[in-house]
Amino acid sequence: MKPGLQFRLNQQLTLTPQLQQAIRLLQLSQLELEAELRQIAEGNPLLEFEEEAAPGETAEESFSATPAEAPTVDHDADDGADWNEPDTPAEAPIDFSLGSGASSGSRTEEDFEPQNVAPETLAEHLLWQLNLTPLSTRQRLIATVIIDALNADGYLAEGIEGVLAALPADLRASVDEVEAVRRQLQRFDPTGIASLDLRDCLQVQLEQFDAGTPHRGLALQIVAGELELLARNDIARLARKLRACEDEVAGAALLIRSLDPRPGAALDATPVEYVAPDVYAYKEGSRWKVSLNPDCQPRLGLNQHYCSLIAQARGEDASWMRGQLQEARWLIKSLESRAETLMKVADAIVRRQSAFLDYGPEAMHPLVLREVAEEVGMHESTISRVTTRKYIHTPRGTFELKYFFSSGVSTEDGGGASATAIQAMIKKLIDAEDPRKPLSDQALAEELNRKGIQVARRTVAKYREALRIPSSSERQRAS
């Protein structure tokens, strides 16, 4: 074959390192972004956080916003957000010496940061009681193994066999010995801990009541063999089987329902996680506006001391420092782009869902990523990244930006109703129903059809299950 030259014309999209970095920062949550920036700042001496800045240094090239200077988007404004920050001197360091400012004797409790004590776990609470109980060394070891085997609800799910398998082989404990220690633990606080099942848990709690407690004996009979009828709330059949009047059975059922079926859950040490919103939505006059949360924006800037050393550096050191300076500027630019994109998307969402902010979930409009992408001039994948794990605080609560996106169902007038609005309507109908005659899924569908929303029974069932609302038969038994 004869060699020759050929010309080809094609288009190719190349992701530069700067674009890759901007995309990565865009999809990170606020906590992940903070951790990522601190890791980058540790490897780049020209980057520093604002709280680490030297006294008197200006924030000329830093990306930060105080509450008074936070960028704000007005729905009626045509101009973009202004990201130019005025030069403000850094705050002077606080002098904590005894001779300056307020004396130590004049400090109040508000001057000190509260220190939350770690919550007591279920195991710690039981071990504390175990140390106060007169038991032999052998029994104490068995009790410790049982406590370690309890699940989050306080049940011994592994059973006696699991405890025997976890005990040292040279202990040679018997089933009766382990059962005796377990019975003692059941009387600890909370009562019913270390039970094998629900029947065992309720029975030991009833046994703790005084013998003269009304309906105690009848409640013990129900727990011993008629829990299924109690779950169906079939009082009449329970009365016939136990040969008691319905009023007495109803009193016993009320006593049983006052017990705790999950005694260990009261000491759940799972920490409560709080969400810091990235954006605020607020109403000014008749217009909804959005603004960035200044406390969630990274206060990152250039270290002016190291920047001044670049002119004095020579050779490889100068080349390395210039490269670090360029990377630092790219990072700050990426953060500005991230904030600007977040503002644009949040503004578009608030504009589309202003009815929800005014009237509640029933006024939510159908919204998909494509509609917001076309409005802000971005790709759908970008909208997906910027709405994931980003939160907006509104007068109706704090929501993830993805909450405002939902599919729609057609209405009689040719419009659409979002899935969120339909779920809110279903919940409202169920809350207003007669407990003795709860609405079935078919009845709910017919009621929505009368309101002009064309929805099938299966769709209603799907939305009801998403709301974790039981079926009509289960709601009737629970009433």
PDB file of N, CA and C in Angstrom, residues 1-4 6:
ATOM      1  N   MET A   1       0.854  -1.197   0.000  1.00  0.00           N
ATOM      2  CA  MET A   1       0.000   0.000   0.000  1.00  0.00           C
ATOM      3  C   MET A   1       0.881   1.235   0.000  1.00  0.00           C
ATOM      4  N   LYS A   2       0.491   2.207  -0.778  1.00  0.00           N
ATOM      5  CA  LYS A   2       1.277   3.418  -0.920  1.00  0.00           C
ATOM      6  C   LYS A   2       0.998   4.366   0.246  1.00  0.00           C
ATOM      7  N   PRO A   3       2.050   4.884   0.903  1.00  0.00           N
ATOM      8  CA  PRO A   3       1.824   5.849   1.994  1.00  0.00           C
ATOM      9  C   PRO A   3       1.264   7.151   1.452  1.00  0.00           C
ATOM     10  N   GLY A   4       0.398   7.792   2.265  1.00  0.00           N
ATOM     11  CA  GLY A   4      -0.203   9.053   1.854  1.00  0.00           C
ATOM     12  C   GLY A   4      -0.660   9.863   3.065  1.00  0.00           C
ATOM     13  N   GLN A   6      -3.762  12.160   4.878  1.00  0.00           N
ATOM     14  CA  GLN A   6      -5.206  12.354   4.905  1.00  0.00           C
ATOM     15  C   GLN A   6      -5.540  13.423   5.940  1.00  0.00           C
TER      16      GLN A   6
END
